[in-house]
Short mmCIF file of C-alpha atoms in Angstrom, two decimals:
data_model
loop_
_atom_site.label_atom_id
_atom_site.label_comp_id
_atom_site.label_asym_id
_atom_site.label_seq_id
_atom_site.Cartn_x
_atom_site.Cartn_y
_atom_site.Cartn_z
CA UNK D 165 -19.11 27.68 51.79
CA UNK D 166 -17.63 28.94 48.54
CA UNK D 167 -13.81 30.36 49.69
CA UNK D 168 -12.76 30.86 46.05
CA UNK D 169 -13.39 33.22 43.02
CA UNK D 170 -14.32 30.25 41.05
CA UNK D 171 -16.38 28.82 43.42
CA UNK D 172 -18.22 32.20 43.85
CA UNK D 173 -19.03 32.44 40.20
CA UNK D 174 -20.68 28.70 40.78
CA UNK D 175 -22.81 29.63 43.23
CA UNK D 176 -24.27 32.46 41.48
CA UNK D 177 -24.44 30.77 38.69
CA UNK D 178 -26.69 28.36 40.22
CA UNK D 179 -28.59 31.39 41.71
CA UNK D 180 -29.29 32.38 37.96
CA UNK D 181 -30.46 28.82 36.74
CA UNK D 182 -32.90 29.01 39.98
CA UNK D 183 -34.25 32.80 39.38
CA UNK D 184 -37.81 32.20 38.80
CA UNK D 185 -40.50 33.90 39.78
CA UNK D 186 -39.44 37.24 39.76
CA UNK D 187 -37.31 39.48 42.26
CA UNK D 188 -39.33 38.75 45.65
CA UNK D 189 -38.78 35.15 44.85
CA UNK D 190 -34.85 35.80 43.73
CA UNK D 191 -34.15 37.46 46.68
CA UNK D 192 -36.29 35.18 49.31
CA UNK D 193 -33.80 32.39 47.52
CA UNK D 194 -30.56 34.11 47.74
CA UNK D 195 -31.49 35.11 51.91
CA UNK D 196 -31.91 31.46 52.84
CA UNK D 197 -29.18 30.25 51.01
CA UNK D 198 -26.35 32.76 51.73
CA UNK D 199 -28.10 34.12 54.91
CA UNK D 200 -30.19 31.62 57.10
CA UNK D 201 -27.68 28.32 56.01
CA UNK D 202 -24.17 29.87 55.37
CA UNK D 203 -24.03 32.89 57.23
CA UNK D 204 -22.02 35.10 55.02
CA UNK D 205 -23.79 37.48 56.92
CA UNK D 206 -26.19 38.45 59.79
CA UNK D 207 -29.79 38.89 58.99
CA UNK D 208 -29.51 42.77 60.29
CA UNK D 209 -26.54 43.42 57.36
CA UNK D 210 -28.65 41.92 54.81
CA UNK D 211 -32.50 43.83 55.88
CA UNK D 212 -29.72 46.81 55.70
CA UNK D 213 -28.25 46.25 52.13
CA UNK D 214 -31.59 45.06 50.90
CA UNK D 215 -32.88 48.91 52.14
CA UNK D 216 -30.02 50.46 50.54
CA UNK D 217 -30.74 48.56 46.93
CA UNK D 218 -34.45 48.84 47.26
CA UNK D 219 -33.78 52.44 47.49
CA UNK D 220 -31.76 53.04 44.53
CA UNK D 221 -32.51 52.16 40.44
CA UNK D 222 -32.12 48.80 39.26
CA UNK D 223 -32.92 45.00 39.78
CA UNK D 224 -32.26 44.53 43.46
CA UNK D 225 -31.09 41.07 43.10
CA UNK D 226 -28.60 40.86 40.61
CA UNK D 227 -27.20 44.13 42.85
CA UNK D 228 -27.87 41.93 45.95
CA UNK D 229 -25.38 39.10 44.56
CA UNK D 230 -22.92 41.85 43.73
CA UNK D 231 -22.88 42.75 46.97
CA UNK D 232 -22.58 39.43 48.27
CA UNK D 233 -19.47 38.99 46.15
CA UNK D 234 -17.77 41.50 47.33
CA UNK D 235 -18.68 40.81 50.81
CA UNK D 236 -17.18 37.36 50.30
CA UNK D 237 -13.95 38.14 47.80
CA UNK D 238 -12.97 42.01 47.22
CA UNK D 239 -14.20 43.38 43.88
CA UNK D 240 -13.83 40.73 41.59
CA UNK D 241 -15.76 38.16 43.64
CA UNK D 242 -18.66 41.12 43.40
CA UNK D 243 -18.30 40.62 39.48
CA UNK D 244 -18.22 37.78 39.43
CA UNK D 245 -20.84 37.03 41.39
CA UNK D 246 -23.39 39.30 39.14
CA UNK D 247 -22.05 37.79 36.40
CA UNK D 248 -23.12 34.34 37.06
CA UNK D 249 -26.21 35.73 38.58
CA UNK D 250 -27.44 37.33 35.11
CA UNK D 251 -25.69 35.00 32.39
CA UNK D 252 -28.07 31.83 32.11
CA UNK D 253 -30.98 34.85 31.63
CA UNK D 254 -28.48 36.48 29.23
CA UNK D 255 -28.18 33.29 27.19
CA UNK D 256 -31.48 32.34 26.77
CA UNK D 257 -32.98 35.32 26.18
CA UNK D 258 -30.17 35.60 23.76
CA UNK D 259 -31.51 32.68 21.80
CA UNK D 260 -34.99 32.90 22.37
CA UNK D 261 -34.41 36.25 20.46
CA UNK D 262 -32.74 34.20 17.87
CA UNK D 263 -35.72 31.90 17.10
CA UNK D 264 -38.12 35.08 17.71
CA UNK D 265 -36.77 36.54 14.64
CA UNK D 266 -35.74 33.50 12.19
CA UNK D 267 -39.37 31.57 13.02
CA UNK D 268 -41.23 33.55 15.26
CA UNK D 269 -43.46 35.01 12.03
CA UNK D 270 -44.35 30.86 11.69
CA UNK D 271 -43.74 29.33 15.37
CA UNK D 272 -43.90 31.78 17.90
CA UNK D 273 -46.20 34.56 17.09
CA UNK D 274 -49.15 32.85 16.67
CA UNK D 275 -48.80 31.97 20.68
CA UNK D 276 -48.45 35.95 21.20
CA UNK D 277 -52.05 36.44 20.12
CA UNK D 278 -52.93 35.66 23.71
CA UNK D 279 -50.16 36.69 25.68
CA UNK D 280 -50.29 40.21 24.81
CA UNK D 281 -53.41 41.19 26.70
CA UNK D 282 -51.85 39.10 29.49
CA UNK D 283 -48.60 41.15 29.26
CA UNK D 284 -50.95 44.25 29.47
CA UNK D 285 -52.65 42.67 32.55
CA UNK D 286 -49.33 42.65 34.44
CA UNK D 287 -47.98 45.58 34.06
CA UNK D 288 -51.15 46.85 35.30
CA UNK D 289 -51.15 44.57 38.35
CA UNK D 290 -46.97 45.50 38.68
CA UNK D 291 -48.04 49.28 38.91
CA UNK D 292 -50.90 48.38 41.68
CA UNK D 293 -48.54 46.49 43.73
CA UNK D 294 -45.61 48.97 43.01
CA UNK D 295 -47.44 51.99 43.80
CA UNK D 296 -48.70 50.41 46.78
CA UNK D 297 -45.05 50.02 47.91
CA UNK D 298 -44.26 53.57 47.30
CA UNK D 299 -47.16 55.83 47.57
CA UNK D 300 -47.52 55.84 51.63
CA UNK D 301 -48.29 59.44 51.89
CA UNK D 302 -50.23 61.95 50.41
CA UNK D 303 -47.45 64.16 49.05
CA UNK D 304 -46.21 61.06 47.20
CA UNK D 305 -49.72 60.45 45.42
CA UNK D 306 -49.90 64.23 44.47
CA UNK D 307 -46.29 63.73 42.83
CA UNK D 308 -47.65 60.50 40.98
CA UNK D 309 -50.97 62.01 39.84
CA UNK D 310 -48.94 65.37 38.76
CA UNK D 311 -46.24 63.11 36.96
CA UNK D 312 -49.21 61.17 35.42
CA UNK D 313 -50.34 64.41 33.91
CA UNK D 314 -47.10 66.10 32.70
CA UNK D 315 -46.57 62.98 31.14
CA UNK D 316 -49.78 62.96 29.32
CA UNK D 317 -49.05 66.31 28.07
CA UNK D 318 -45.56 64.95 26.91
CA UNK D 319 -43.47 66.50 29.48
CA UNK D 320 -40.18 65.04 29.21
CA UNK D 321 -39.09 63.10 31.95
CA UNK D 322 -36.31 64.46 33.37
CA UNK D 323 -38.23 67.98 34.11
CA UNK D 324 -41.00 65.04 36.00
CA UNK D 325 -37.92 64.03 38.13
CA UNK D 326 -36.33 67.25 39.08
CA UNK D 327 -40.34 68.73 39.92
CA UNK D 328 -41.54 65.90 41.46
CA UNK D 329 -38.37 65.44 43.89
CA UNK D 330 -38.11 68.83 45.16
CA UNK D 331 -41.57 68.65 45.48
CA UNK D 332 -41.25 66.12 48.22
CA UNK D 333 -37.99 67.47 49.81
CA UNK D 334 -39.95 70.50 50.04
CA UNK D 335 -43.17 69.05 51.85
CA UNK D 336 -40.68 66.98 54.32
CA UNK D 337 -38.72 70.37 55.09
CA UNK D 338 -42.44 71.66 56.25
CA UNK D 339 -42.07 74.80 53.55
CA UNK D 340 -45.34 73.37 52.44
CA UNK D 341 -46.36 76.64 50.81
CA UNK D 342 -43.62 77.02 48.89
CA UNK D 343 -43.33 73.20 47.80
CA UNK D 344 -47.16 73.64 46.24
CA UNK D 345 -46.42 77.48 45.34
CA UNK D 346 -42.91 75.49 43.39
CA UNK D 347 -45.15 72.56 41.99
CA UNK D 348 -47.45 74.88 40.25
CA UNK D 349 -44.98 77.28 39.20
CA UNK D 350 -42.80 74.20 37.59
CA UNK D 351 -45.42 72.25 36.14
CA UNK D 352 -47.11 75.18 34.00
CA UNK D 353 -43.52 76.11 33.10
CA UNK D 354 -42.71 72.89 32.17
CA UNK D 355 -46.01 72.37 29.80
CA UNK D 356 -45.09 75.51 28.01
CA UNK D 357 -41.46 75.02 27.11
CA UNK D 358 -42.42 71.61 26.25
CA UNK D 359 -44.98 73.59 23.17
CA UNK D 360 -41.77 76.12 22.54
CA UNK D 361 -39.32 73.47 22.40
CA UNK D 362 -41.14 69.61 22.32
CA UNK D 363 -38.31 67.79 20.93
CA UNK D 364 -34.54 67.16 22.99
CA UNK D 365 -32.44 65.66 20.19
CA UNK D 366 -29.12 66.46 22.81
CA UNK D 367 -30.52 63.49 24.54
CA UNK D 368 -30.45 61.02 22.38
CA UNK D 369 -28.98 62.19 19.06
CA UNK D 370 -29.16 59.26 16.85
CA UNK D 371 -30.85 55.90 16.69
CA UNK D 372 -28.06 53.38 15.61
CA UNK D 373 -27.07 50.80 17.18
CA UNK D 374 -24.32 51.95 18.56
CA UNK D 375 -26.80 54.01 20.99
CA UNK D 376 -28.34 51.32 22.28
CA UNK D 377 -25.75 51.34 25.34
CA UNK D 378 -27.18 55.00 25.91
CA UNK D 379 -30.53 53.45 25.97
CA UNK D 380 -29.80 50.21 28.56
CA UNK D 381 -28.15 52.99 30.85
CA UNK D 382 -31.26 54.85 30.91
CA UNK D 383 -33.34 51.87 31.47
CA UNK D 384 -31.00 50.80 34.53
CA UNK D 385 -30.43 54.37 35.97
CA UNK D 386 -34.29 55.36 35.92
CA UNK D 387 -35.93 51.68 37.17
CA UNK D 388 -36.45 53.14 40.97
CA UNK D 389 -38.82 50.46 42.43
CA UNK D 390 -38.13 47.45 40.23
CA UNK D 391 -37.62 46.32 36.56
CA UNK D 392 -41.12 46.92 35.87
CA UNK D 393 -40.47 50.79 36.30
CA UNK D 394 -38.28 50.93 33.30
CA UNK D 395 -40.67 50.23 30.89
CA UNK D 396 -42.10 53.43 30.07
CA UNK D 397 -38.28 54.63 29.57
CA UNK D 398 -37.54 51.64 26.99
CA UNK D 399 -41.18 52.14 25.37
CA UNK D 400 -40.68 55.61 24.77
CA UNK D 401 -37.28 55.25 23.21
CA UNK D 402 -37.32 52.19 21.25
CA UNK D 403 -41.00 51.56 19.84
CA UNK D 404 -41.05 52.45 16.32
CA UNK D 405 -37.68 54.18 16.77
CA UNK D 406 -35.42 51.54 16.22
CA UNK D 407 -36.25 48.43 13.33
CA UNK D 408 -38.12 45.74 14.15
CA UNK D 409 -38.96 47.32 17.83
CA UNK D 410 -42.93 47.78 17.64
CA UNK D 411 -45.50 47.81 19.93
CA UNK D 412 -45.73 44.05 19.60
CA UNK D 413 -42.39 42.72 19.75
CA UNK D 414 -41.95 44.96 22.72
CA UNK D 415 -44.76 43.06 24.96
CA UNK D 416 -43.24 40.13 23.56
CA UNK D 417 -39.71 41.32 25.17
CA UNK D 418 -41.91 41.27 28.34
CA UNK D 419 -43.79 38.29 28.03
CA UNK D 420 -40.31 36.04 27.51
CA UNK D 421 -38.48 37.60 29.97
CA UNK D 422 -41.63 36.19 32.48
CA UNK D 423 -41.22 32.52 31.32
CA UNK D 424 -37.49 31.81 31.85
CA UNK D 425 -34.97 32.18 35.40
CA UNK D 426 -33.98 36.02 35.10
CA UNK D 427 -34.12 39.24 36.38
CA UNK D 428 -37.28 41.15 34.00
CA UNK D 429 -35.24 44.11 33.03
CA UNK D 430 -33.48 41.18 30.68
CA UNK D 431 -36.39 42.32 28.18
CA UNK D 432 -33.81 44.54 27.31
CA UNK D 433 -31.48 42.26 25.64
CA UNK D 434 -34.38 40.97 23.48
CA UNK D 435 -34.60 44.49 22.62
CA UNK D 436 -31.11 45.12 21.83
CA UNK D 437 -31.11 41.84 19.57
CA UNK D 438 -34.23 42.55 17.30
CA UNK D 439 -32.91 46.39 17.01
CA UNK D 440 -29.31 45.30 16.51
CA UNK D 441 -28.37 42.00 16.26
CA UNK D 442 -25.89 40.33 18.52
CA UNK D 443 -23.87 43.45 19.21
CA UNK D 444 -27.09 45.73 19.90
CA UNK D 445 -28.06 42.86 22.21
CA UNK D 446 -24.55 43.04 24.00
CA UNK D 447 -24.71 46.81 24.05
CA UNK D 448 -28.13 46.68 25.54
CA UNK D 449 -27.54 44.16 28.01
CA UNK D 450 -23.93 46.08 29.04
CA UNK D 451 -25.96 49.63 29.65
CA UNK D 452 -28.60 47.98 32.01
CA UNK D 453 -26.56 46.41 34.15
CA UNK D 454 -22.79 48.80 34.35
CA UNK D 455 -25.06 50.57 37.17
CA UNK D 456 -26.00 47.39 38.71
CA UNK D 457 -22.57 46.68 39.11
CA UNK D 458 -21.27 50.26 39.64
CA UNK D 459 -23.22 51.23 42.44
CA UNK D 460 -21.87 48.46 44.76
CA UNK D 461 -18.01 47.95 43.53
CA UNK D 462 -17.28 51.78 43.16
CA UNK D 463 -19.22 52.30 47.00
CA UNK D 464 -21.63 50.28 48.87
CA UNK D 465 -20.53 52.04 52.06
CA UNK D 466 -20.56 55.70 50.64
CA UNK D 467 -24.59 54.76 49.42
CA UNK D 468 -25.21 53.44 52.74
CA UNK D 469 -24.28 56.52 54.11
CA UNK D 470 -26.02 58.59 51.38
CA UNK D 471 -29.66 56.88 51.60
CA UNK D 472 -29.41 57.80 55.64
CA UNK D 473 -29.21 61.39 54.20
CA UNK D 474 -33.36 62.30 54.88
CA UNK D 475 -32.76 65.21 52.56
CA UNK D 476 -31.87 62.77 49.75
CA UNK D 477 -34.44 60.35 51.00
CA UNK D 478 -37.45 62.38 50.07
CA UNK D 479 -36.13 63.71 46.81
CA UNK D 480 -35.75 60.33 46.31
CA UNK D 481 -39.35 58.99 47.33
CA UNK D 482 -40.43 61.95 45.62
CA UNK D 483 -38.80 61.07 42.06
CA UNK D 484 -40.16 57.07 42.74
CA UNK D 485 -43.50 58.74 43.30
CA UNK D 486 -42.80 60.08 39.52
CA UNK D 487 -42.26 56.63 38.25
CA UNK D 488 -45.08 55.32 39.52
CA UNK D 489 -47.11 57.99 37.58
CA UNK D 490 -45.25 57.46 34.50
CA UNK D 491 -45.93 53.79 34.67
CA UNK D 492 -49.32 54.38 35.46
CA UNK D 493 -49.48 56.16 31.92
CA UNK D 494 -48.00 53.32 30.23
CA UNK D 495 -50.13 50.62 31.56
CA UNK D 496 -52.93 52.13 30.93
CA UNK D 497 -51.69 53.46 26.90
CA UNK D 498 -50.68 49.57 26.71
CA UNK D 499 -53.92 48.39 27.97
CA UNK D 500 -55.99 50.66 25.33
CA UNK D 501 -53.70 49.48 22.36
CA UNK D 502 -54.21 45.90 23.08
CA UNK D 503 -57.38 45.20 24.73
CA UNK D 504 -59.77 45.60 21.12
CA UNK D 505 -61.84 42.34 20.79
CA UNK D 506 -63.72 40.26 23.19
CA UNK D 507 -61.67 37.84 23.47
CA UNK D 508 -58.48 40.23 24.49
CA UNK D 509 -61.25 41.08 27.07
CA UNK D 510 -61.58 37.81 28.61
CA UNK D 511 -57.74 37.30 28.29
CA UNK D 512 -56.80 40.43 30.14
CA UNK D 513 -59.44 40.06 32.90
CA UNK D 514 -58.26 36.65 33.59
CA UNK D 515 -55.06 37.28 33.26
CA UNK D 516 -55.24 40.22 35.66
CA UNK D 517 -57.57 38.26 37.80
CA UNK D 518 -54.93 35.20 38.05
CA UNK D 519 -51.49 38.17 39.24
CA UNK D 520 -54.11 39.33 41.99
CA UNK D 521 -55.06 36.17 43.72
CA UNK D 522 -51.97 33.74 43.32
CA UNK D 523 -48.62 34.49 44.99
CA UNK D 524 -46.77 31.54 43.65
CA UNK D 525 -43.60 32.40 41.66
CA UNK D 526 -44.79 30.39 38.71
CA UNK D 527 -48.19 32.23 38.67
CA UNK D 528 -46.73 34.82 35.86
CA UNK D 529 -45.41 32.41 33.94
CA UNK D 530 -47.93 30.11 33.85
CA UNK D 531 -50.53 32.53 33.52
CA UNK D 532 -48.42 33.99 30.47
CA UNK D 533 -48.40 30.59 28.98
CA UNK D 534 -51.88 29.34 29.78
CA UNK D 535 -52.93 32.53 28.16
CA UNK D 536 -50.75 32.07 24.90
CA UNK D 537 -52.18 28.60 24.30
CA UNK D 538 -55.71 29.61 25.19
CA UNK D 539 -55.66 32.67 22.71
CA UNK D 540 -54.51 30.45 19.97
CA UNK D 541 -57.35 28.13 20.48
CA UNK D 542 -59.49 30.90 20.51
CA UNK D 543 -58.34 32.84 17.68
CA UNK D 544 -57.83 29.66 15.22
CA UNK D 545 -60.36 27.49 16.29
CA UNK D 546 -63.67 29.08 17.83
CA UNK D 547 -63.48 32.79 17.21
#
């Protein structure tokens, strides 16, 4: 049983080097190691943290070993324990983005052909199984579908947050003619300011590289029920904002962070490296996870006291409601922009077919790969 800050880092390190198959599978792992075998705590404390996490923005996991750190070792074995948790992700996503953009035009891409109606295929699977997670009640769907639509109309996101969570604090405080009388009001206010005034260059006033740390805080502030949920924030600011970042190399981001032992919101760091180099990588990479970190050194405790707050619970369902609906919208623009020929057709349904009926943690990453090498065949030899 590690005792020592060095020893802490080890065992999170080997956590990282083990992190396939996505968070259910990272955090099934880290339970029956740290949990069921070595007891750093009882099984009660951990179903407790693992609410508190669930409940708040970013990968659960890497804020789970956090947590365990600290547990174990004071702040610093908390730091040290995310640290080794995310860096063998960090590195090889770091050098797969390397190759991606000295060979990928002659090695890699061809492989993509095929993946990228597979990468389509799971984010809409990831917003079934998501939404199914979070929309348990009827004022939740009516927050997604109404997010879904102020988002089509290019609503900006922040206005979908603030309307969709007092929405739901409304409904739960049974004022349930003034939360719809407040929904309608909002929305049709927010569709016309967003004609008067479309643009919000205060947000996000330039597009260097230096503001890629802006964008990875974003990304880990706004992913409320899982790294998949922080797509439609890193879409929306990076495609065809930033060089190199296209519609393309952004599915790719997705795909690669599916085949290697990581949490998915490491996408980002691809991201950050084909935008920036090394140091937008870095910047990228620090942005995502400072609230990872933040949440638990700077006050597990106060949170845990803060999610048992019912007031802030249903603003809070209410804004992952929102996500859900925004990640609906993205799935589905993703799906249209990829799916074109028959044989994206096949790829996708297979693909999708293949996330619904196997529960294996190396189903998306085989699936991504089988589909690669399939589409290549395809593409270069038969069709």
């Amino acid at each position: 049983m590690p005792q020592t800050l060095p020893a802490i880092f080890m065992q999170f390190l080997k956590f990282g080097l083990l992190a396939w198959g996505g968070p259910a599978a990272q955090i099934a792992m880290i339970r029956a190691e740290l949990v069921d075998k070595q007891a750093w705590i009882t099984p009660e404390k951990f179903r407790r943290a693992l609410a508190v996490y669930q409940a708040l923005p970013g990968p659960e996991a890497h804020e789970l070993c956090v947590y365990f750190g600290m547990v174990r070792a004071g702040r610093w074995g908390g730091f040290l324990a995310g640290l080794g948790f995310m860096l063998p992700g960090f590195v090889l996503m770091l050098a797969l983005s390397w190759m991606y953009m000295h060979f990928g035009q002659q090695a890699l891409l061809p492989l993509f052909v095929g993946v990228a109606p597979a990468v389509a295929a799971l984010i809409v699977r990831a917003t079934h199984r998501i939404g199914g997670h979070i929309l348990v009640s009827q004022p939740l769907w009516i927050a997604a579908i109404v997010a879904a639509g102020l988002t089509l109309l290019g609503v900006h996101f922040i206005w979908v947050f603030v309307l969709c969570g007092v929405w739901n604090w409304l409904w739960g405080t049974q004022r349930r003619n003034l939360a719809i009388l407040t929904l309608l009001a909002a929305s049709t206010l927010a569709i016309i300011a967003t004609y008067y005034a479309p643009a919000m260059p205060m947000l996000n006033p330039f597009h260097g590289t230096q503001n890629l740390l802006l964008e990875g805080l974003k990304a880990g502030l706004l992913s409320f029920g899982g790294a998949y949920t922080s797509i439609p924030f890193l879409q929306n600011a990076m495609v065809d904002v930033y060089p190199n970042v296209n519609a393309q190399s952004f599915l790719d981001s997705i795909a690669l962070s599916n085949v290697i032992p990581a949490p998915l919101i490491i996408f980002g760091t691809f991201l950050g490296y084909i935008a920036g180099g090394f140091p937008g990588a870095g910047l990228m990479t620090l942005g995502i996870f400072t609230p990872a970190f933040g949440f638990t050194l700077l006050g597990h405790t106060q949170l845990e006291k803060l999610i048992e707050n019912r007031t802030f619970h249903a603003a809070l369902d209410g804004i992952s409601a929102a996500v859900v609906g925004l990640l609906a919208v993205t799935a589905t623009q993703i799906a249209i922009t990829t799916v074109h020929t028959p044989r994206d057709v096949v790829l996708f349904c297979a693909a999708l077919a293949a996330f619904f009926m196997f529960k294996s943690k190396w189903a998306v990453p085989l699936t991504l790969l089988a589909c690669g090498v399939v589409g290549y065949i395809m593409k270069y030899f038969i069709f």
